[in-house]
Each structure stands twice: as C-alpha cells, then as structure tokens.
Amino acid sequence: MSRRGDWVYENNGGTCVAIAGADYCVIAADTRLSVGYSILTRDHSKICELADKCVLASSGFQGDIKALHKNLAARELLYQHQHNKRMSCPAMAQLLSNTLYYKRFFPYYAFNVLGGLDSEGKGCVFTYDAVGSYERTGYSAQGTGSTLIMPVLDNQLKSPSPLLLPARDAVTPLSETEAIDLVKDVFASATERDIYTGDKLEIVVVNKAGTRREYIDLRKD
Amino acid sequence: MMKLDMSALETQFGAPAGEDGGLLFDVDGAAMPAMEFPNCRDFDRFQATTKDMVKNKRGTTTLAFIFDKGVIVAADSRASMGGYISSQTVRKIIEINPYMLGTMAGGAADCQFWHRNLGTKCRLHELANKRRISVTGASKLLANILYSYRGMGLSIGTMIAGWDEKGPGLYYVDSEGARLKGNRFSVGSGSLYAYGILDEGYRFKMSVEEAGELARRAIYHATFRDGASGGCVSVYHVGPDGWKKLSGDDVGELHFQYYPIQKTPVEQEMTDASTS
C-alpha cells in the first residue's frame, strides 16, 4: 500500500523541442498544463530565457520546473555580477547538469532542453535526463510527445555521428525558416496523437540579431 | 524511521556550494558535495518509485584490456530510457586527463557527474603534489566516494584505464563499492557477448591494430545481440604518451563489413510492377 504523504510529484504533460542551425537556434514548447485528464490552463509557458543567447524549455512537473528555472536565473544573475558578462550556453549547460545532479536523491521531475548560441555563434542544443546526464546534439524533443516527434526529427535532421573517425561532414543544415516550419509541422502531428500536447505553440528563435517569440495555435481538443 | 549516517556526505568547510564565487569542492579533495535528501519515511521505496518514474538514461557495453603495448578501451554509444533509445551518440569513454580514460556503464548522469568530479580531484592532486596521479590512486579516490554512497541507488560500472609510472593500469570500480585490478574487463548489459569474442581472441602480445580490431569486433557482437547496445563503436588506445582514439565506426555499417551480402541464386525472380 502506498503512503500518499511520500509521493510529491505529478506530471503536468507537454512537449518541448529544440533545433540548432548554423547560426540560429529554435526552441519551442506547447502551452498546455494538465493534471490527469483535466486541462488546468491553455496558456502556460514552459520556456525560460536564462541569458541573451540561452533559452531553457522544460516539461514534467511544473512545480519543480518553476523552482529550477528560478534557481538557474538567480545563478545566472550572480555570474553576471561576478564576471561582468552573461553566461554562455555551454556554461549554462554544465550548470544545469550539476544543479540536476545535486538533487540526485530527490530529483527535479523536469525533462529539459537547453538551446542557444555557443561562443562562436553556432546554434547548440543540449538535451538532459531528469538527473543531469547531458549531451550536445543538433536537435532534441522532450516530454510526453517526444516519442512521437523524435523519429520525425531523426528522419529530417539526422547527421553522421560525431563519434565517427574519420569525422564525416554533417548534412547541410536547414535554414531558419525551414526549421521553424518543421517545428510547426512536428507539433501539429504530436497534438493529433498526444492528449497532453496542444492549445498553443510558443516558438523562441535565438540568432545573432537577438531573440524573438512567435505563437501558433494548435488543436484545443 | 530510517536513520541515515550522513556525516561522510557533509562538506568539511562551512560555506554552502556557490557562495564564494562557485567553489563547489574544497581544496584537499577529500570532501564530497552535500546532497539533499527527501524527508520521507521509506527512502528505498521512494528511490525505487522515482527511478521508475524518471527512467534515467542508462548506458551499456564497454570493455578494456591490457596488452604489451598499453591499454585498449572500447564502448558502444547507445543510451536507453526504459525501452526508448534516448541517444545513439553518447560519449561513454570519458577523458579524465590526457593519459587516463574512464568508461561509463549504468546510470548516465551518475557516471558523467562522478567522472567529472574525479577529473577535478585528479587535477587538484597534480597541483598539490607536482606530479600526476597514478591509476591506482585515481581509481581509489572514485571507489571510496562510491562506497560512501553504497545502498543509495547509484548505478555505476566503470573502468579506469591509464598509463602511469608503473606502466599500463586498469581497474574496475562499481557503485557497490568493488574495486578490482585486472587485465581484461567488460561491463554492461552486453558484456557477456563481448567477453565471448574478447576472451577467444586475446593474446598479450598483439600489435595496436590487432588489439583495436579485437575490441571493435567484441563491441560489434555485443550490439548485434543486445538490444540496449548500439550506435557507434569507439576504440581508444592508451600508450606511454597518453590516449589516442583509434577508430569510431557505425555498427550498422560494420555489420556489412564483417558479413557482406552474398548474392544467392534464385530460380524465379519477381520483378517489381512498373510504376508510371
């Protein structure tokens, strides 16, 4: 018999996707917040802009996600004050990994995707598990719709593994508009088959010129 | 009510992590980071249920062996979360420093974090003692940390391979607290398949190419039979000048290299319907 007092997590659903390009990064997440079969709100953002070139999208338990985002934003502010510059995306990636691992025995129930530009201006995406294992990739999907979305992204975007020796050139990456269209298509498909994904899609695009946000409607059923 | 002795886990200096500009580990290298524990009645059941819920990334077939020219270390690159392949491009061979490698099997986050921590401690040792740490020392540092977390659900099966003043060194260290010195190890769900090829083809006197090829074939066979192993086979060689990556091959392509398609004669051949 389980003791209700011990179980403190719940899954609020939702999906996050990020795609990295040669000089841009697209981070997208739906805006539905659910508990069980109920939708609590259609308008909840899962995306947090941690630094000017670094954006975090998380799905899972929103209580832990709020706490995690606040924690990281505070650490980034401290870094700014101490080093007189904003945190780079790879630096934030390792900070996030350590933050998650420090709660190894009481995990943040958050499935994260970190996207942005690295110090050379190239797009980067870091994908995580709930306790902090991370990897730099070209694209990623996390959340309840991730198993529906990842195969499509693999089909369109998969490039030769960075572990190959001799190294092989990656396939020509998509342009920014093509990547955004792909993200919209992929979310439309995930919304069809995942009950926790839908309502609205929030897309954040990070490039040399800065950060911009777009909202697209998805199915509300 | 379960009482945990957490005195080994407390930092020895008073300041909590991050207060004085991000110094997370103290200088003597012996203390461990303080970790938060849930305030629950049944710690083990909590850990077991959380593990099922988050389904952390786990890694799988790795191997290492010593031969007359050094140490060969090889691994696959697949990570699975339950039955879902979460990545085919995981780096399971971790470069602790230019002459020491660690392998990752078990929980991906556990291995990544503790290997990074070990790298930090090895560097601190170098700075404090003006000489590189030995493989014996590095593996002991890691084993002691893991022993103190024994029973808490960490899952790490790692090999520390390197070349120090005594020559090539290879240790197996795991989260149960084991630390074994040896000449040949394979760790992970595909290890049994890898052992079959490795034990059969192993000789102490081999050229570097032969040893690399043996390791590659052993991992390939493990990926062939074990669903949780796959992706790319990476093979590294650790010699007196440090480690060097020998090869990285996609397992799907290796299959056709080892077993090329044989054209079989057919009596009647079906032709495709013409598409206009």
GROMACS .gro file of C-alpha atoms in nm:
model
  497
    1MET     CA    1   0.000   0.000   0.000
    2SER     CA    2   0.149   0.334  -0.097
    3ARG     CA    3   0.168   0.618   0.152
    4ARG     CA    4   0.021   0.931  -0.007
    5GLY     CA    5   0.234   1.155   0.208
    6ASP     CA    6   0.553   1.026   0.045
    7TRP     CA    7   0.453   1.092  -0.316
    8VAL     CA    8   0.507   1.455  -0.405
    9TYR     CA    9   0.531   1.452  -0.785
   10GLU     CA   10   0.278   1.485  -1.065
   11ASN     CA   11   0.318   1.501  -1.440
   12ASN     CA   12   0.177   1.817  -1.598
   13GLY     CA   13   0.247   1.698  -1.950
   14GLY     CA   14   0.359   1.895  -2.252
   15THR     CA   15   0.635   1.871  -2.508
   16CYS     CA   16   0.949   2.073  -2.578
   17VAL     CA   17   1.158   2.071  -2.894
   18ALA     CA   18   1.479   2.247  -2.995
   19ILE     CA   19   1.665   2.255  -3.326
   20ALA     CA   20   2.011   2.404  -3.376
   21GLY     CA   21   2.126   2.552  -3.703
   22ALA     CA   22   2.445   2.706  -3.835
   23ASP     CA   23   2.375   3.046  -3.678
   24TYR     CA   24   2.038   3.016  -3.506
   25CYS     CA   25   1.850   2.802  -3.259
   26VAL     CA   26   1.477   2.734  -3.246
   27ILE     CA   27   1.325   2.638  -2.911
   28ALA     CA   28   0.956   2.552  -2.898
   29ALA     CA   29   0.708   2.422  -2.642
   30ASP     CA   30   0.332   2.385  -2.622
   31THR     CA   31   0.141   2.582  -2.360
   32ARG     CA   32  -0.099   2.328  -2.215
   33LEU     CA   33  -0.089   2.244  -1.844
   34SER     CA   34  -0.273   1.926  -1.747
   35VAL     CA   35  -0.335   1.717  -1.440
   36GLY     CA   36  -0.462   1.369  -1.518
   37TYR     CA   37  -0.737   1.411  -1.776
   38SER     CA   38  -0.806   1.776  -1.694
   39ILE     CA   39  -0.655   2.082  -1.857
   40LEU     CA   40  -0.575   2.342  -1.593
   41THR     CA   41  -0.474   2.614  -1.836
   42ARG     CA   42  -0.410   2.660  -2.208
   43ASP     CA   43  -0.170   2.946  -2.159
   44HIS     CA   44   0.127   2.832  -1.951
   45SER     CA   45   0.478   2.898  -2.080
   46LYS     CA   46   0.738   2.625  -2.037
   47ILE     CA   47   1.018   2.837  -2.175
   48CYS     CA   48   1.260   3.047  -1.972
   49GLU     CA   49   1.516   3.285  -2.123
   50LEU     CA   50   1.812   3.241  -1.895
   51ALA     CA   51   2.062   3.458  -2.082
   52ASP     CA   52   2.060   3.657  -2.403
   53LYS     CA   53   2.180   3.357  -2.604
   54CYS     CA   54   2.048   3.079  -2.387
   55VAL     CA   55   1.691   2.951  -2.357
   56LEU     CA   56   1.562   2.662  -2.149
   57ALA     CA   57   1.244   2.467  -2.216
   58SER     CA   58   1.126   2.205  -1.966
   59SER     CA   59   0.833   1.970  -1.938
   60GLY     CA   60   0.730   1.748  -1.648
   61PHE     CA   61   0.620   1.864  -1.305
   62GLN     CA   62   0.564   2.238  -1.320
   63GLY     CA   63   0.633   2.292  -0.950
   64ASP     CA   64   0.987   2.157  -0.989
   65ILE     CA   65   1.027   2.336  -1.321
   66LYS     CA   66   0.937   2.675  -1.173
   67ALA     CA   67   1.186   2.617  -0.890
   68LEU     CA   68   1.456   2.502  -1.132
   69HIS     CA   69   1.411   2.800  -1.366
   70LYS     CA   70   1.421   3.044  -1.073
   71ASN     CA   71   1.731   2.876  -0.934
   72LEU     CA   72   1.914   2.896  -1.268
   73ALA     CA   73   1.807   3.254  -1.336
   74ALA     CA   74   1.941   3.353  -0.995
   75ARG     CA   75   2.273   3.176  -1.057
   76GLU     CA   76   2.300   3.349  -1.395
   77LEU     CA   77   2.246   3.686  -1.230
   78LEU     CA   78   2.521   3.610  -0.976
   79TYR     CA   79   2.751   3.512  -1.263
   80GLN     CA   80   2.676   3.842  -1.438
   81HIS     CA   81   2.764   4.037  -1.127
   82GLN     CA   82   3.085   3.843  -1.069
   83HIS     CA   83   3.215   3.822  -1.425
   84ASN     CA   84   3.061   4.127  -1.590
   85LYS     CA   85   2.919   3.924  -1.875
   86ARG     CA   86   2.627   3.693  -1.938
   87MET     CA   87   2.659   3.318  -1.913
   88SER     CA   88   2.731   3.134  -2.238
   89CYS     CA   89   2.510   2.845  -2.341
   90PRO     CA   90   2.772   2.569  -2.284
   91ALA     CA   91   2.847   2.710  -1.939
   92MET     CA   92   2.477   2.713  -1.850
   93ALA     CA   93   2.453   2.359  -1.983
   94GLN     CA   94   2.703   2.232  -1.731
   95LEU     CA   95   2.546   2.440  -1.452
   96LEU     CA   96   2.209   2.284  -1.528
   97SER     CA   97   2.361   1.937  -1.525
   98ASN     CA   98   2.520   1.995  -1.185
   99THR     CA   99   2.202   2.154  -1.045
  100LEU     CA  100   2.003   1.850  -1.152
  101TYR     CA  101   2.258   1.604  -1.015
  102TYR     CA  102   2.278   1.774  -0.675
  103LYS     CA  103   1.919   1.658  -0.634
  104ARG     CA  104   2.008   1.305  -0.740
  105PHE     CA  105   1.822   1.152  -0.445
  106PHE     CA  106   1.517   1.379  -0.469
  107PRO     CA  107   1.512   1.463  -0.838
  108TYR     CA  108   1.365   1.761  -1.017
  109TYR     CA  109   1.093   1.594  -1.223
  110ALA     CA  110   1.186   1.805  -1.522
  111PHE     CA  111   1.281   1.697  -1.872
  112ASN     CA  112   1.491   1.976  -2.012
  113VAL     CA  113   1.609   2.101  -2.344
  114LEU     CA  114   1.855   2.389  -2.346
  115GLY     CA  115   1.907   2.582  -2.667
  116GLY     CA  116   2.104   2.881  -2.778
  117LEU     CA  117   2.422   3.000  -2.946
  118ASP     CA  118   2.766   2.893  -2.834
  119SER     CA  119   3.059   3.134  -2.800
  120GLU     CA  120   3.128   3.109  -3.175
  121GLY     CA  121   2.772   3.199  -3.265
  122LYS     CA  122   2.676   2.850  -3.383
  123GLY     CA  123   2.347   2.700  -3.273
  124CYS     CA  124   2.364   2.443  -2.996
  125VAL     CA  125   2.110   2.223  -2.825
  126PHE     CA  126   2.172   2.030  -2.503
  127THR     CA  127   1.942   1.751  -2.401
  128TYR     CA  128   1.904   1.618  -2.046
  129ASP     CA  129   1.754   1.341  -1.845
  130ALA     CA  130   1.592   1.412  -1.508
  131VAL     CA  131   1.911   1.374  -1.303
  132GLY     CA  132   2.153   1.571  -1.513
  133SER     CA  133   2.312   1.350  -1.776
  134TYR     CA  134   2.362   1.576  -2.076
  135GLU     CA  135   2.482   1.577  -2.431
  136ARG     CA  136   2.524   1.840  -2.701
  137THR     CA  137   2.315   1.747  -3.005
  138GLY     CA  138   2.177   1.911  -3.317
  139TYR     CA  139   1.812   1.869  -3.217
  140SER     CA  140   1.603   1.721  -2.939
  141ALA     CA  141   1.249   1.663  -2.814
  142GLN     CA  142   1.147   1.602  -2.452
  143GLY     CA  143   0.815   1.550  -2.278
  144THR     CA  144   0.503   1.345  -2.338
  145GLY     CA  145   0.508   1.395  -2.715
  146SER     CA  146   0.881   1.333  -2.754
  147THR     CA  147   0.847   0.972  -2.870
  148LEU     CA  148   0.613   1.093  -3.145
  149ILE     CA  149   0.839   1.379  -3.254
  150MET     CA  150   1.194   1.237  -3.231
  151PRO     CA  151   1.155   0.985  -3.518
  152VAL     CA  152   1.043   1.265  -3.749
  153LEU     CA  153   1.335   1.486  -3.648
  154ASP     CA  154   1.573   1.191  -3.694
  155ASN     CA  155   1.432   1.139  -4.039
  156GLN     CA  156   1.475   1.504  -4.141
  157LEU     CA  157   1.779   1.615  -3.946
  158LYS     CA  158   1.995   1.320  -3.855
  159SER     CA  159   2.359   1.378  -3.938
  160PRO     CA  160   2.660   1.141  -3.916
  161SER     CA  161   2.754   1.072  -3.555
  162PRO     CA  162   3.022   1.297  -3.404
  163LEU     CA  163   3.185   0.981  -3.270
  164LEU     CA  164   3.285   0.857  -3.615
  165LEU     CA  165   3.651   0.852  -3.704
  166PRO     CA  166   3.747   0.976  -3.964
  167ALA     CA  167   3.495   1.251  -3.897
  168ARG     CA  168   3.226   1.293  -4.158
  169ASP     CA  169   3.069   1.620  -4.262
  170ALA     CA  170   2.728   1.689  -4.123
  171VAL     CA  171   2.447   1.719  -4.377
  172THR     CA  172   2.375   2.079  -4.485
  173PRO     CA  173   2.156   2.213  -4.206
  174LEU     CA  174   1.819   2.375  -4.264
  175SER     CA  175   1.767   2.748  -4.292
  176GLU     CA  176   1.592   2.928  -4.009
  177THR     CA  177   1.253   2.946  -4.182
  178GLU     CA  178   1.269   2.579  -4.280
  179ALA     CA  179   1.347   2.483  -3.922
  180ILE     CA  180   1.053   2.684  -3.789
  181ASP     CA  181   0.822   2.522  -4.043
  182LEU     CA  182   0.949   2.180  -3.939
  183VAL     CA  183   0.880   2.260  -3.575
  184LYS     CA  184   0.525   2.370  -3.654
  185ASP     CA  185   0.458   2.055  -3.856
  186VAL     CA  186   0.602   1.832  -3.591
  187PHE     CA  187   0.391   1.985  -3.314
  188ALA     CA  188   0.078   1.965  -3.528
  189SER     CA  189   0.138   1.592  -3.565
  190ALA     CA  190   0.217   1.538  -3.198
  191THR     CA  191  -0.101   1.727  -3.100
  192GLU     CA  192  -0.305   1.478  -3.305
  193ARG     CA  193  -0.186   1.179  -3.105
  194ASP     CA  194  -0.082   1.303  -2.760
  195ILE     CA  195  -0.355   1.417  -2.522
  196TYR     CA  196  -0.118   1.631  -2.318
  197THR     CA  197   0.007   1.838  -2.613
  198GLY     CA  198  -0.191   2.113  -2.780
  199ASP     CA  199  -0.360   2.454  -2.736
  200LYS     CA  200  -0.080   2.688  -2.838
  201LEU     CA  201   0.275   2.658  -2.955
  202GLU     CA  202   0.532   2.905  -2.829
  203ILE     CA  203   0.840   2.935  -3.052
  204VAL     CA  204   1.152   3.124  -2.943
  205VAL     CA  205   1.420   3.187  -3.205
  206VAL     CA  206   1.771   3.288  -3.096
  207ASN     CA  207   2.010   3.427  -3.352
  208LYS     CA  208   2.277   3.691  -3.394
  209ALA     CA  209   2.017   3.968  -3.406
  210GLY     CA  210   1.865   3.865  -3.075
  211THR     CA  211   1.568   3.666  -2.953
  212ARG     CA  212   1.213   3.670  -3.089
  213ARG     CA  213   0.895   3.490  -2.992
  214GLU     CA  214   0.602   3.360  -3.200
  215TYR     CA  215   0.274   3.195  -3.104
  216ILE     CA  216   0.089   2.948  -3.323
  217ASP     CA  217  -0.247   2.796  -3.244
  218LEU     CA  218  -0.274   2.420  -3.210
  219ARG     CA  219  -0.575   2.197  -3.169
  220LYS     CA  220  -0.755   2.262  -2.844
  221ASP     CA  221  -0.916   1.920  -2.805
  222MET     CA  222   1.209   0.555   1.093
  223MET     CA  223   1.525   0.513   0.890
  224LYS     CA  224   1.834   0.688   1.016
  225LEU     CA  225   2.098   0.764   0.760
  226ASP     CA  226   2.450   0.843   0.867
  227MET     CA  227   2.527   1.141   0.652
  228SER     CA  228   2.845   1.259   0.823
  229ALA     CA  229   3.052   1.137   0.527
  230LEU     CA  230   2.846   1.350   0.293
  231GLU     CA  231   2.883   1.682   0.468
  232THR     CA  232   3.128   1.933   0.326
  233GLN     CA  233   3.413   1.994   0.561
  234PHE     CA  234   3.416   2.368   0.509
  235GLY     CA  235   3.118   2.563   0.635
  236ALA     CA  236   3.028   2.759   0.321
  237PRO     CA  237   2.748   2.607   0.115
  238ALA     CA  238   2.807   2.546  -0.253
  239GLY     CA  239   2.831   2.852  -0.471
  240GLU     CA  240   2.864   3.117  -0.202
  241ASP     CA  241   3.216   3.237  -0.267
  242GLY     CA  242   3.218   3.250  -0.643
  243GLY     CA  243   3.138   2.893  -0.723
  244LEU     CA  244   3.388   2.691  -0.521
  245LEU     CA  245   3.197   2.369  -0.501
  246PHE     CA  246   3.472   2.137  -0.382
  247ASP     CA  247   3.718   2.214  -0.109
  248VAL     CA  248   4.091   2.216  -0.169
  249ASP     CA  249   4.207   1.897  -0.001
  250GLY     CA  250   3.987   1.700  -0.236
  251ALA     CA  251   3.854   1.463   0.024
  252ALA     CA  252   3.512   1.609   0.096
  253MET     CA  253   3.202   1.537  -0.105
  254PRO     CA  254   2.931   1.776  -0.221
  255ALA     CA  255   2.635   1.796   0.016
  256MET     CA  256   2.322   1.647  -0.139
  257GLU     CA  257   1.964   1.699  -0.036
  258PHE     CA  258   1.759   1.401   0.083
  259PRO     CA  259   1.381   1.368   0.072
  260ASN     CA  260   1.206   1.381   0.405
  261CYS     CA  261   1.018   1.057   0.364
  262ARG     CA  262   0.953   0.751   0.576
  263ASP     CA  263   1.069   0.488   0.331
  264PHE     CA  264   1.379   0.607   0.147
  265ASP     CA  265   1.428   0.287  -0.053
  266ARG     CA  266   1.073   0.273  -0.182
  267PHE     CA  267   1.091   0.641  -0.274
  268GLN     CA  268   1.409   0.581  -0.472
  269ALA     CA  269   1.265   0.275  -0.644
  270THR     CA  270   0.946   0.456  -0.748
  271THR     CA  271   1.131   0.769  -0.858
  272LYS     CA  272   1.363   0.556  -1.067
  273ASP     CA  273   1.063   0.400  -1.246
  274MET     CA  274   0.907   0.739  -1.298
  275VAL     CA  275   1.200   0.927  -1.443
  276LYS     CA  276   1.356   0.628  -1.620
  277ASN     CA  277   1.705   0.770  -1.622
  278LYS     CA  278   1.936   0.721  -1.914
  279ARG     CA  279   2.145   0.408  -1.885
  280GLY     CA  280   2.449   0.304  -2.086
  281THR     CA  281   2.565  -0.043  -2.183
  282THR     CA  282   2.857  -0.230  -2.342
  283THR     CA  283   3.211  -0.127  -2.256
  284LEU     CA  284   3.537  -0.316  -2.241
  285ALA     CA  285   3.904  -0.264  -2.169
  286PHE     CA  286   4.212  -0.482  -2.168
  287ILE     CA  287   4.586  -0.455  -2.111
  288PHE     CA  288   4.831  -0.589  -2.366
  289ASP     CA  289   5.202  -0.545  -2.424
  290LYS     CA  290   5.166  -0.204  -2.587
  291GLY     CA  291   4.927  -0.046  -2.339
  292VAL     CA  292   4.553  -0.049  -2.276
  293ILE     CA  293   4.269  -0.067  -2.525
  294VAL     CA  294   3.934   0.084  -2.421
  295ALA     CA  295   3.619   0.046  -2.629
  296ALA     CA  296   3.248   0.122  -2.591
  297ASP     CA  297   2.922   0.149  -2.782
  298SER     CA  298   2.720   0.473  -2.784
  299ARG     CA  299   2.357   0.391  -2.712
  300ALA     CA  300   2.161   0.526  -2.416
  301SER     CA  301   1.815   0.394  -2.333
  302MET     CA  302   1.540   0.531  -2.109
  303GLY     CA  303   1.329   0.227  -2.033
  304GLY     CA  304   1.261   0.083  -2.377
  305TYR     CA  305   1.316   0.408  -2.564
  306ILE     CA  306   1.650   0.484  -2.723
  307SER     CA  307   1.722   0.831  -2.597
  308SER     CA  308   2.050   0.874  -2.780
  309GLN     CA  309   2.279   0.693  -3.026
  310THR     CA  310   2.566   0.938  -2.984
  311VAL     CA  311   2.657   0.918  -2.616
  312ARG     CA  312   3.024   0.952  -2.522
  313LYS     CA  313   3.082   0.656  -2.295
  314ILE     CA  314   3.459   0.688  -2.289
  315ILE     CA  315   3.533   0.984  -2.071
  316GLU     CA  316   3.865   1.162  -2.095
  317ILE     CA  317   3.965   1.225  -1.734
  318ASN     CA  318   4.301   1.371  -1.837
  319PRO     CA  319   4.539   1.321  -2.133
  320TYR     CA  320   4.667   0.985  -2.008
  321MET     CA  321   4.364   0.842  -1.827
  322LEU     CA  322   4.025   0.728  -1.952
  323GLY     CA  323   3.710   0.621  -1.773
  324THR     CA  324   3.420   0.422  -1.918
  325MET     CA  325   3.053   0.470  -1.849
  326ALA     CA  326   2.807   0.189  -1.784
  327GLY     CA  327   2.496   0.208  -1.568
  328GLY     CA  328   2.333   0.543  -1.496
  329ALA     CA  329   2.450   0.807  -1.743
  330ALA     CA  330   2.413   1.101  -1.505
  331ASP     CA  331   2.590   0.915  -1.222
  332CYS     CA  332   2.885   0.825  -1.445
  333GLN     CA  333   2.914   1.170  -1.606
  334PHE     CA  334   2.899   1.355  -1.275
  335TRP     CA  335   3.137   1.134  -1.079
  336HIS     CA  336   3.389   1.112  -1.362
  337ARG     CA  337   3.391   1.490  -1.389
  338ASN     CA  338   3.435   1.506  -1.014
  339LEU     CA  339   3.720   1.254  -1.037
  340GLY     CA  340   3.886   1.465  -1.309
  341THR     CA  341   3.870   1.765  -1.078
  342LYS     CA  342   4.021   1.572  -0.789
  343CYS     CA  343   4.299   1.432  -1.013
  344ARG     CA  344   4.386   1.784  -1.126
  345LEU     CA  345   4.388   1.910  -0.765
  346HIS     CA  346   4.620   1.621  -0.676
  347GLU     CA  347   4.855   1.721  -0.956
  348LEU     CA  348   4.862   2.080  -0.841
  349ALA     CA  349   4.912   1.986  -0.476
  350ASN     CA  350   5.178   1.721  -0.534
  351LYS     CA  351   5.352   1.843  -0.851
  352ARG     CA  352   5.312   1.502  -1.012
  353ARG     CA  353   5.043   1.316  -1.195
  354ILE     CA  354   4.813   1.088  -1.004
  355SER     CA  355   4.856   0.715  -1.060
  356VAL     CA  356   4.579   0.496  -1.197
  357THR     CA  357   4.575   0.317  -0.861
  358GLY     CA  358   4.522   0.646  -0.683
  359ALA     CA  359   4.252   0.774  -0.916
  360SER     CA  360   4.055   0.451  -0.900
  361LYS     CA  361   4.084   0.450  -0.519
  362LEU     CA  362   3.950   0.807  -0.500
  363LEU     CA  363   3.649   0.710  -0.706
  364ALA     CA  364   3.592   0.380  -0.524
  365ASN     CA  365   3.594   0.548  -0.184
  366ILE     CA  366   3.335   0.803  -0.292
  367LEU     CA  367   3.112   0.534  -0.439
  368TYR     CA  368   3.146   0.319  -0.130
  369SER     CA  369   3.018   0.601   0.085
  370TYR     CA  370   2.706   0.621  -0.132
  371ARG     CA  371   2.660   0.245  -0.125
  372GLY     CA  372   2.299   0.133  -0.094
  373MET     CA  373   2.153   0.465  -0.209
  374GLY     CA  374   2.077   0.362  -0.561
  375LEU     CA  375   2.371   0.496  -0.762
  376SER     CA  376   2.437   0.278  -1.062
  377ILE     CA  377   2.792   0.299  -1.192
  378GLY     CA  378   3.006   0.028  -1.351
  379THR     CA  379   3.322   0.192  -1.467
  380MET     CA  380   3.675   0.107  -1.566
  381ILE     CA  381   3.964   0.344  -1.505
  382ALA     CA  382   4.238   0.285  -1.760
  383GLY     CA  383   4.560   0.475  -1.788
  384TRP     CA  384   4.936   0.480  -1.819
  385ASP     CA  385   5.137   0.597  -1.520
  386GLU     CA  386   5.493   0.546  -1.392
  387LYS     CA  387   5.431   0.179  -1.332
  388GLY     CA  388   5.311   0.124  -1.688
  389PRO     CA  389   4.959   0.043  -1.803
  390GLY     CA  390   4.690   0.022  -1.535
  391LEU     CA  391   4.331  -0.098  -1.544
  392TYR     CA  392   4.082  -0.102  -1.258
  393TYR     CA  393   3.714  -0.190  -1.243
  394VAL     CA  394   3.515   0.024  -1.000
  395ASP     CA  395   3.143  -0.001  -0.932
  396SER     CA  396   2.870   0.153  -0.723
  397GLU     CA  397   2.856  -0.149  -0.493
  398GLY     CA  398   3.199  -0.042  -0.375
  399ALA     CA  399   3.404  -0.301  -0.566
  400ARG     CA  400   3.747  -0.204  -0.693
  401LEU     CA  401   3.932  -0.473  -0.884
  402LYS     CA  402   4.268  -0.465  -1.057
  403GLY     CA  403   4.278  -0.677  -1.368
  404ASN     CA  404   4.391  -0.730  -1.726
  405ARG     CA  405   4.059  -0.771  -1.902
  406PHE     CA  406   3.713  -0.638  -1.819
  407SER     CA  407   3.383  -0.589  -1.993
  408VAL     CA  408   3.096  -0.407  -1.825
  409GLY     CA  409   2.731  -0.358  -1.911
  410SER     CA  410   2.428  -0.546  -2.039
  411GLY     CA  411   2.615  -0.656  -2.350
  412SER     CA  412   2.928  -0.756  -2.163
  413LEU     CA  413   2.864  -1.129  -2.181
  414TYR     CA  414   2.861  -1.119  -2.560
  415ALA     CA  415   3.171  -0.902  -2.567
  416TYR     CA  416   3.355  -1.140  -2.333
  417GLY     CA  417   3.293  -1.427  -2.574
  418ILE     CA  418   3.481  -1.255  -2.856
  419LEU     CA  419   3.736  -1.085  -2.632
  420ASP     CA  420   3.844  -1.394  -2.436
  421GLU     CA  421   3.872  -1.602  -2.751
  422GLY     CA  422   4.086  -1.357  -2.947
  423TYR     CA  423   4.301  -1.214  -2.668
  424ARG     CA  424   4.678  -1.258  -2.659
  425PHE     CA  425   4.918  -1.048  -2.456
  426LYS     CA  426   5.149  -0.980  -2.750
  427MET     CA  427   4.949  -0.804  -3.019
  428SER     CA  428   5.002  -0.505  -3.242
  429VAL     CA  429   4.796  -0.195  -3.169
  430GLU     CA  430   4.590  -0.251  -3.486
  431GLU     CA  431   4.511  -0.612  -3.397
  432ALA     CA  432   4.413  -0.517  -3.044
  433GLY     CA  433   4.190  -0.236  -3.172
  434GLU     CA  434   4.026  -0.469  -3.421
  435LEU     CA  435   3.960  -0.727  -3.149
  436ALA     CA  436   3.793  -0.466  -2.930
  437ARG     CA  437   3.587  -0.337  -3.220
  438ARG     CA  438   3.463  -0.683  -3.310
  439ALA     CA  439   3.378  -0.761  -2.949
  440ILE     CA  440   3.164  -0.449  -2.911
  441TYR     CA  441   3.006  -0.507  -3.252
  442HIS     CA  442   2.895  -0.855  -3.148
  443ALA     CA  443   2.753  -0.720  -2.825
  444THR     CA  444   2.550  -0.460  -3.017
  445PHE     CA  445   2.431  -0.733  -3.251
  446ARG     CA  446   2.275  -0.941  -2.975
  447ASP     CA  447   2.197  -0.689  -2.700
  448GLY     CA  448   1.908  -0.452  -2.767
  449ALA     CA  449   2.038  -0.198  -2.521
  450SER     CA  450   2.371  -0.157  -2.705
  451GLY     CA  451   2.423   0.006  -3.042
  452GLY     CA  452   2.517   0.323  -3.224
  453CYS     CA  453   2.890   0.367  -3.287
  454VAL     CA  454   3.186   0.168  -3.157
  455SER     CA  455   3.464   0.392  -3.027
  456VAL     CA  456   3.807   0.239  -2.966
  457TYR     CA  457   4.086   0.418  -2.779
  458HIS     CA  458   4.445   0.316  -2.712
  459VAL     CA  459   4.633   0.436  -2.403
  460GLY     CA  460   5.008   0.428  -2.451
  461PRO     CA  461   5.307   0.586  -2.279
  462ASP     CA  462   5.228   0.921  -2.443
  463GLY     CA  463   4.864   0.921  -2.338
  464TRP     CA  464   4.543   0.814  -2.505
  465LYS     CA  465   4.459   0.831  -2.873
  466LYS     CA  466   4.132   0.747  -3.045
  467LEU     CA  467   4.190   0.461  -3.288
  468SER     CA  468   3.852   0.430  -3.455
  469GLY     CA  469   3.486   0.527  -3.449
  470ASP     CA  470   3.253   0.317  -3.664
  471ASP     CA  471   2.880   0.297  -3.706
  472VAL     CA  472   2.768  -0.051  -3.608
  473GLY     CA  473   2.518  -0.077  -3.892
  474GLU     CA  474   2.800  -0.030  -4.144
  475LEU     CA  475   3.036  -0.261  -3.955
  476HIS     CA  476   2.783  -0.540  -3.994
  477PHE     CA  477   2.815  -0.535  -4.371
  478GLN     CA  478   3.192  -0.512  -4.346
  479TYR     CA  479   3.206  -0.830  -4.141
  480TYR     CA  480   2.920  -1.007  -4.318
  481PRO     CA  481   2.896  -0.879  -4.676
  482ILE     CA  482   2.577  -0.959  -4.863
  483GLN     CA  483   2.604  -1.288  -5.051
  484LYS     CA  484   2.413  -1.298  -5.372
  485THR     CA  485   2.211  -1.623  -5.364
  486PRO     CA  486   2.099  -1.780  -5.690
  487VAL     CA  487   1.721  -1.772  -5.735
  488GLU     CA  488   1.507  -1.989  -5.959
  489GLN     CA  489   1.235  -1.741  -6.033
  490GLU     CA  490   1.285  -1.377  -5.978
  491MET     CA  491   0.992  -1.148  -5.905
  492THR     CA  492   1.009  -0.820  -6.086
  493ASP     CA  493   0.858  -0.502  -5.946
  494ALA     CA  494   0.534  -0.384  -6.104
  495SER     CA  495   0.618  -0.097  -6.335
  496THR     CA  496   0.529   0.240  -6.186
  497SER     CA  497   0.441   0.509  -6.437
   0.00000   0.00000   0.00000
